[in-house]
Amino acid sequence: MKKMFSLLVLCLVATGVVGVLTLSAATLAPSMEVRVLSVIGALLAGYLMMQPIVNRLASRLA
């Protein structure tokens, strides 16, 4: 149960990091087209940054 709770907290932190990246990219973009592209880029970058960390820690917890 403790391992599952730790994994849930880790996923919530990862979601928060991706959300902050997306929010900052959306507010800094000057036009709607650039805003859409920057949000897509921020989501992909956040996923690529956090996925190895989540996988490594999930395998340790399992």
mmCIF file of C-alpha atoms in Angstrom:
data_model
loop_
_atom_site.group_PDB
_atom_site.id
_atom_site.type_symbol
_atom_site.label_atom_id
_atom_site.label_comp_id
_atom_site.label_asym_id
_atom_site.label_seq_id
_atom_site.Cartn_x
_atom_site.Cartn_y
_atom_site.Cartn_z
ATOM 1 C CA MET A 1 0.000 0.000 0.000
ATOM 2 C CA LYS A 2 2.832 2.385 0.831
ATOM 3 C CA LYS A 3 4.517 1.687 -2.514
ATOM 4 C CA MET A 4 1.305 2.409 -4.393
ATOM 5 C CA PHE A 5 0.859 5.678 -2.513
ATOM 6 C CA SER A 6 4.446 6.684 -3.324
ATOM 7 C CA LEU A 7 3.881 5.974 -7.002
ATOM 8 C CA LEU A 8 0.672 8.020 -6.964
ATOM 9 C CA VAL A 9 2.482 10.972 -5.391
ATOM 10 C CA LEU A 10 5.270 10.666 -7.951
ATOM 11 C CA CYS A 11 2.772 10.718 -10.819
ATOM 12 C CA LEU A 12 1.084 13.792 -9.344
ATOM 13 C CA VAL A 13 4.434 15.591 -9.132
ATOM 14 C CA ALA A 14 5.194 14.659 -12.740
ATOM 15 C CA THR A 15 1.792 15.971 -13.806
ATOM 16 C CA GLY A 16 2.469 19.223 -11.964
ATOM 17 C CA VAL A 17 5.806 19.698 -13.724
ATOM 18 C CA VAL A 18 4.197 19.158 -17.125
ATOM 19 C CA GLY A 19 1.397 21.552 -16.161
ATOM 20 C CA VAL A 20 3.833 24.295 -15.177
ATOM 21 C CA LEU A 21 5.719 23.862 -18.455
ATOM 22 C CA THR A 22 2.474 24.059 -20.416
ATOM 23 C CA LEU A 23 1.209 27.100 -18.534
ATOM 24 C CA SER A 24 4.451 29.020 -18.948
ATOM 25 C CA ALA A 25 4.650 28.169 -22.652
ATOM 26 C CA ALA A 26 1.067 29.277 -23.227
ATOM 27 C CA THR A 27 1.494 32.618 -21.484
ATOM 28 C CA LEU A 28 4.736 33.512 -23.256
ATOM 29 C CA ALA A 29 3.491 32.827 -26.794
ATOM 30 C CA PRO A 30 2.564 35.955 -28.779
ATOM 31 C CA SER A 31 -0.077 34.512 -31.136
ATOM 32 C CA MET A 32 -2.565 31.651 -31.134
ATOM 33 C CA GLU A 33 -0.616 29.541 -33.643
ATOM 34 C CA VAL A 34 2.594 29.851 -31.675
ATOM 35 C CA ARG A 35 0.659 29.208 -28.457
ATOM 36 C CA VAL A 36 -0.730 25.914 -29.783
ATOM 37 C CA LEU A 37 2.699 24.779 -30.965
ATOM 38 C CA SER A 38 4.349 25.780 -27.695
ATOM 39 C CA VAL A 39 1.758 23.900 -25.628
ATOM 40 C CA ILE A 40 2.266 20.768 -27.737
ATOM 41 C CA GLY A 41 6.031 21.151 -27.368
ATOM 42 C CA ALA A 42 5.779 21.670 -23.624
ATOM 43 C CA LEU A 43 3.639 18.562 -23.210
ATOM 44 C CA LEU A 44 6.068 16.457 -25.225
ATOM 45 C CA ALA A 45 9.092 17.880 -23.425
ATOM 46 C CA GLY A 46 7.522 17.295 -20.027
ATOM 47 C CA TYR A 47 6.654 13.745 -20.956
ATOM 48 C CA LEU A 48 10.168 13.063 -22.262
ATOM 49 C CA MET A 49 11.729 14.586 -19.139
ATOM 50 C CA MET A 50 9.582 12.809 -16.578
ATOM 51 C CA GLN A 51 9.014 9.397 -18.180
ATOM 52 C CA PRO A 52 12.503 7.944 -17.481
ATOM 53 C CA ILE A 53 12.377 9.163 -13.888
ATOM 54 C CA VAL A 54 8.918 7.707 -13.311
ATOM 55 C CA ASN A 55 9.915 4.388 -14.915
ATOM 56 C CA ARG A 56 13.093 4.103 -12.843
ATOM 57 C CA LEU A 57 11.357 4.847 -9.567
ATOM 58 C CA ALA A 58 8.389 2.628 -10.402
ATOM 59 C CA SER A 59 10.701 -0.308 -11.047
ATOM 60 C CA ARG A 60 12.423 0.302 -7.705
ATOM 61 C CA LEU A 61 9.092 0.422 -5.900
ATOM 62 C CA ALA A 62 7.780 -2.747 -7.554
#
